[in-house]
Coordinates of C-alpha atoms in Angstrom, one line a residue:
Chain Y
M16 CA 0.0 0.0 0.0
S17 CA 1.4 3.4 -1.0
S18 CA 1.9 6.3 1.4
S19 CA -1.0 8.3 -0.1
N20 CA -3.3 5.3 0.0
M21 CA -2.3 4.7 3.6
T22 CA -3.1 8.4 4.5
E23 CA -6.4 8.2 2.7
T24 CA -7.4 5.0 4.6
L25 CA -6.3 6.5 7.9
C26 CA -8.3 9.7 7.3
I27 CA -11.5 7.8 6.3
V28 CA -11.4 5.5 9.3
G29 CA -10.3 8.4 11.5
A30 CA -13.3 10.6 10.4
W31 CA -15.8 7.8 11.1
L32 CA -14.2 7.0 14.5
V33 CA -14.1 10.7 15.5
T34 CA -17.8 11.1 14.6
F35 CA -19.0 7.9 16.3
G36 CA -16.6 8.3 19.2
A37 CA -17.4 12.0 20.0
V38 CA -21.2 11.6 19.6
G39 CA -21.2 8.3 21.4
A40 CA -19.1 9.6 24.3
Y41 CA -21.3 12.7 24.7
G42 CA -24.5 10.7 24.5
A43 CA -23.2 8.3 27.2
S44 CA -22.2 11.2 29.4
V45 CA -25.7 12.8 29.1
I46 CA -27.5 9.5 29.9
L47 CA -25.3 8.8 32.9
R48 CA -25.7 12.4 34.2
G49 CA -29.5 12.0 33.9
R50 CA -29.4 8.7 35.8
R51 CA -27.3 10.3 38.6
L52 CA -29.6 13.3 38.8
S53 CA -32.7 11.1 38.8
K54 CA -31.6 9.6 42.2
I55 CA -31.6 13.1 43.7
V56 CA -34.8 14.5 42.2
P57 CA -38.2 13.2 43.7
P58 CA -40.3 11.0 41.3
E59 CA -43.1 13.5 41.0
Q60 CA -40.7 16.0 39.4
R61 CA -39.3 13.6 36.8
R62 CA -42.3 12.6 34.7
W63 CA -41.7 12.8 31.0
M64 CA -44.2 13.1 28.2
Chain H
M13 CA -61.8 4.7 49.3
T14 CA -58.7 2.8 50.3
T15 CA -59.3 0.2 47.5
T16 CA -59.5 3.0 45.0
K17 CA -56.2 4.5 46.1
I18 CA -54.4 1.2 45.9
Q19 CA -55.8 0.6 42.4
S20 CA -54.7 4.0 41.1
A21 CA -51.3 3.5 42.6
S22 CA -50.9 0.1 41.0
T23 CA -51.9 1.4 37.5
E24 CA -49.7 4.4 37.6
S25 CA -46.4 3.8 35.9
P26 CA -43.2 4.2 38.0
A27 CA -41.2 7.4 37.5
P28 CA -38.3 7.0 35.0
T29 CA -34.9 6.3 36.4
G30 CA -33.2 8.6 33.9
T31 CA -33.8 10.8 30.9
G32 CA -35.3 8.0 28.7
S33 CA -38.9 7.4 27.8
R34 CA -40.8 5.3 25.3
G35 CA -40.6 8.1 22.8
T36 CA -36.8 8.3 23.1
K37 CA -36.5 4.6 22.8
V38 CA -38.5 4.5 19.6
L39 CA -36.5 7.5 18.2
G40 CA -33.2 5.8 19.2
G41 CA -34.2 2.6 17.5
F42 CA -34.9 4.4 14.2
A43 CA -31.6 6.3 14.5
L44 CA -29.8 3.0 15.1
V45 CA -31.4 1.4 12.0
F46 CA -30.4 4.4 9.8
L47 CA -26.9 4.4 11.3
I48 CA -26.4 0.7 10.5
V49 CA -27.6 1.3 6.9
A50 CA -25.3 4.4 6.7
V51 CA -22.3 2.4 7.9
A52 CA -23.0 -0.5 5.5
Y53 CA -23.5 1.7 2.4
G54 CA -21.1 4.5 3.4
L55 CA -18.1 2.3 4.1
F56 CA -18.7 -0.9 2.2
I57 CA -21.4 -1.0 -0.5
S58 CA -21.3 2.4 -2.3
P59 CA -18.5 2.7 -4.9
P60 CA -15.8 5.3 -4.9
D61 CA -16.7 8.6 -6.5
A62 CA -15.4 9.4 -10.0
Q63 CA -13.8 12.7 -8.8
L64 CA -13.4 12.4 -5.0
G65 CA -12.4 8.7 -5.0
N66 CA -12.8 7.0 -1.6
T67 CA -12.7 10.4 0.2
I68 CA -16.4 10.6 -0.5
R69 CA -16.8 8.2 2.5
I70 CA -15.6 11.1 4.7
I71 CA -18.3 13.3 3.1
Y72 CA -20.9 10.8 4.3
M73 CA -20.1 11.9 7.8
H74 CA -19.1 15.5 7.1
V75 CA -22.5 16.6 5.6
P76 CA -24.8 14.9 8.1
T77 CA -22.9 16.3 11.1
V78 CA -22.9 19.9 9.7
M79 CA -26.7 19.7 9.0
A80 CA -27.3 18.4 12.5
A81 CA -25.2 21.3 13.9
Y82 CA -27.2 23.8 11.8
M83 CA -30.4 22.3 13.1
A84 CA -29.2 22.6 16.7
F85 CA -28.1 26.2 16.2
I86 CA -31.5 27.1 14.6
I87 CA -33.3 25.5 17.6
T88 CA -31.0 27.6 19.9
A89 CA -31.9 30.8 18.0
V90 CA -35.6 30.1 18.0
S91 CA -35.5 29.1 21.7
S92 CA -33.5 32.3 22.5
G93 CA -36.2 34.5 20.9
M94 CA -38.9 32.6 22.6
Y95 CA -37.1 33.0 26.0
L96 CA -36.8 36.8 25.6
W97 CA -40.6 36.8 24.9
K98 CA -41.9 34.3 27.3
R99 CA -39.2 34.2 30.0
T100 CA -39.7 30.5 30.8
E101 CA -37.2 27.9 31.9
F102 CA -38.3 25.6 29.0
W103 CA -37.0 27.9 26.3
D104 CA -33.8 28.6 28.2
L105 CA -33.0 24.9 28.7
L106 CA -33.9 24.1 25.1
G107 CA -31.7 26.9 23.8
S108 CA -28.7 25.8 25.9
S109 CA -29.2 22.1 25.0
G110 CA -29.2 23.1 21.3
A111 CA -26.0 25.1 21.6
E112 CA -24.1 22.3 23.4
I113 CA -25.2 19.7 20.8
G114 CA -24.5 22.1 18.0
V115 CA -21.0 22.7 19.2
L116 CA -20.4 18.9 19.4
F117 CA -21.6 18.3 15.9
F118 CA -19.9 21.3 14.4
A119 CA -16.6 20.5 16.1
V120 CA -16.9 16.9 14.6
T121 CA -17.7 18.5 11.2
I122 CA -14.5 20.6 11.3
V123 CA -12.3 17.6 12.3
D124 CA -13.9 15.5 9.5
G125 CA -13.4 18.3 7.1
A126 CA -9.7 18.6 8.2
L127 CA -9.2 14.9 7.5
W128 CA -10.8 15.3 4.1
G129 CA -8.6 18.3 3.4
K130 CA -5.4 16.4 4.4
V131 CA -6.2 13.8 1.7
T132 CA -7.5 16.2 -1.0
W133 CA -5.4 19.4 -0.4
G134 CA -2.4 17.9 1.4
V135 CA -3.1 20.0 4.5
F136 CA -5.5 19.8 7.4
W137 CA -6.4 23.5 7.4
R138 CA -6.4 26.5 5.1
W139 CA -7.6 30.0 6.0
E140 CA -10.1 30.1 3.1
P141 CA -13.6 31.6 3.4
R142 CA -15.7 28.5 4.3
L143 CA -13.2 27.3 6.9
T144 CA -12.5 30.7 8.4
T145 CA -16.3 31.5 8.8
S146 CA -16.7 28.0 10.3
A147 CA -14.0 28.6 12.9
V148 CA -15.7 31.9 13.8
L149 CA -19.1 30.2 14.2
L150 CA -17.6 27.5 16.4
I151 CA -15.9 30.1 18.6
M152 CA -19.2 32.1 18.9
Y153 CA -21.1 29.1 20.2
I154 CA -18.2 28.1 22.5
G155 CA -18.6 31.7 23.8
Y156 CA -22.3 31.0 24.4
L157 CA -21.4 27.9 26.5
A158 CA -18.7 29.9 28.4
V159 CA -21.2 32.6 29.3
R160 CA -23.6 30.0 30.5
A161 CA -20.9 28.6 32.8
I162 CA -20.3 32.0 34.4
P163 CA -22.0 32.0 37.9
A164 CA -24.9 34.4 37.7
D165 CA -28.6 34.8 38.6
P166 CA -30.4 32.2 36.4
R167 CA -32.6 34.9 34.7
T168 CA -29.6 37.1 34.0
R169 CA -27.6 34.2 32.6
A170 CA -30.5 33.1 30.5
T171 CA -31.0 36.6 29.1
R172 CA -27.3 36.9 28.2
C173 CA -27.3 33.5 26.5
A174 CA -30.5 34.3 24.6
I175 CA -28.9 37.4 23.1
I176 CA -25.8 35.5 22.1
G177 CA -28.0 32.7 20.6
I178 CA -29.8 35.2 18.4
V179 CA -26.6 37.1 17.3
A180 CA -24.7 33.9 16.6
I181 CA -27.3 32.4 14.2
V182 CA -26.5 35.3 11.7
N183 CA -23.2 33.5 11.0
V184 CA -24.9 30.2 9.9
P185 CA -26.1 31.4 6.5
I186 CA -22.7 33.2 6.0
V187 CA -20.9 29.9 6.6
H188 CA -23.3 28.0 4.3
K189 CA -23.1 30.5 1.5
A190 CA -19.4 31.2 1.8
V191 CA -18.7 28.8 -1.1
D192 CA -21.0 30.9 -3.4
W193 CA -20.0 34.4 -2.2
W194 CA -16.2 34.0 -2.2
R195 CA -13.7 32.1 -4.2
G196 CA -12.0 29.4 -2.0
L197 CA -10.7 25.9 -1.9
H198 CA -13.8 24.3 -0.4
Q199 CA -15.9 22.6 -3.0
G200 CA -19.4 23.8 -3.8
K201 CA -22.7 22.2 -3.0
T202 CA -22.8 18.5 -3.9
V203 CA -26.3 17.3 -2.8
L204 CA -28.2 19.7 -0.6
G205 CA -29.4 22.9 -2.3
T206 CA -28.7 21.6 -5.8
I207 CA -31.4 20.6 -8.3
D208 CA -29.2 18.0 -10.0
P209 CA -27.0 16.3 -7.3
E210 CA -23.6 15.3 -8.5
M211 CA -24.1 11.8 -7.1
G212 CA -26.6 9.1 -7.6
G213 CA -27.6 5.5 -6.9
T214 CA -26.0 3.9 -3.9
Q215 CA -23.9 7.0 -3.2
L216 CA -27.0 9.2 -2.8
F217 CA -28.7 6.5 -0.7
A218 CA -25.6 6.3 1.6
M219 CA -25.7 10.1 1.9
Y220 CA -29.4 10.4 2.7
S221 CA -29.2 7.4 5.1
A222 CA -26.4 9.1 7.0
L223 CA -28.2 12.4 6.9
I224 CA -31.5 11.0 8.4
A225 CA -29.4 9.1 11.0
G226 CA -27.5 12.3 11.9
L227 CA -30.7 14.3 12.3
L228 CA -32.4 11.6 14.3
V229 CA -29.4 11.2 16.6
C230 CA -29.3 15.0 17.0
V231 CA -33.0 15.1 18.1
W232 CA -32.5 12.1 20.4
L233 CA -29.5 13.8 22.1
L234 CA -31.4 17.1 22.3
I235 CA -34.3 15.4 24.2
H236 CA -31.9 13.7 26.7
R237 CA -29.8 16.8 27.2
F238 CA -32.9 18.9 27.8
R239 CA -34.2 16.4 30.4
A240 CA -30.8 16.2 32.1
G241 CA -30.7 20.0 32.3
F242 CA -34.2 20.0 33.7
L243 CA -33.2 17.5 36.4
A244 CA -30.1 19.5 37.2
E245 CA -32.3 22.6 37.8
R246 CA -34.6 20.6 40.1
A247 CA -31.6 19.2 42.0
S248 CA -30.2 22.7 42.3
D249 CA -33.6 23.9 43.7
L250 CA -33.6 21.0 46.2
G251 CA -30.1 21.9 47.3
L252 CA -31.1 25.5 47.8
D253 CA -34.2 24.6 49.7
Q254 CA -32.1 22.2 51.9
A255 CA -29.5 24.9 52.6
L256 CA -32.3 27.4 53.5
E257 CA -33.9 24.9 55.9
E258 CA -30.5 24.2 57.6
R259 CA -29.9 27.9 57.9
R260 CA -33.4 28.4 59.4
L261 CA -32.8 25.6 61.9
E262 CA -29.4 27.0 62.9
S263 CA -30.8 30.5 63.5
S264 CA -33.8 29.1 65.4
P265 CA -33.7 30.2 69.1
A266 CA -35.6 27.1 70.3
T267 CA -32.7 24.7 70.0
G268 CA -31.3 22.8 73.0
E269 CA -27.8 24.2 72.6
D270 CA -29.0 27.8 72.7
A271 CA -30.9 27.1 75.8

């Protein structure tokens, strides 16, 4: 595999990993934060539509 | 009377243990399906582009993330206007949730674009119109989040953020139209905003699958982030109430120690 092909493959894989990694990590942090806060807030104040 | 009470308690669903609900589960399910399709077509099934080659596979991530970011920023702007009109916590929370998610998607867009630029132009970054206006847009919304993090009265903080949310949206059409208004390195519109897209067949299918997945994930995140923000406000209120109660008890003259 040539150097340019290697760069191309790394950049393609990197772009998909960055996208899924960043959005996935953010999503997980929001979910975990919500679960942590739910233990503090009384049930009658956490009713979703 | 007692029987009725027990029956109503047993039929009432328990309070959720997080920010999820049936609606978010359905939405998340749809997003997951479109993500799987986007991965299959974007990485494996669709052929390389005649001009872009395999780098089109980066565009399958680049375009959906920027559209998700634009949507989040528009939600922030609308919520900011609504907050200044209605002055309710709902619009403030929705606006801040949109800004945070918009920054996430836009930062990812810029990184994806830089990786595409490395392959196509040989460099990660060029100070050309689209990239420069994008950097300004990202900095403006990071500023929004920074202002939100400054300790202040909630209403004052919400008003400051609402003003920034309205001012910052002006930059979105400038970023989007930068490729038409100024000569730069960044390529023009390929799919969105064109009558005759420069791609077709499985490439177009991969792009639209990724686009729908990106927008669904954005909405899913927005709902969870909004609810987490709502819970944080309630927890903060509880902490304040508790502190006030403790202070009241401390200052009460009827305690044993004081006597």
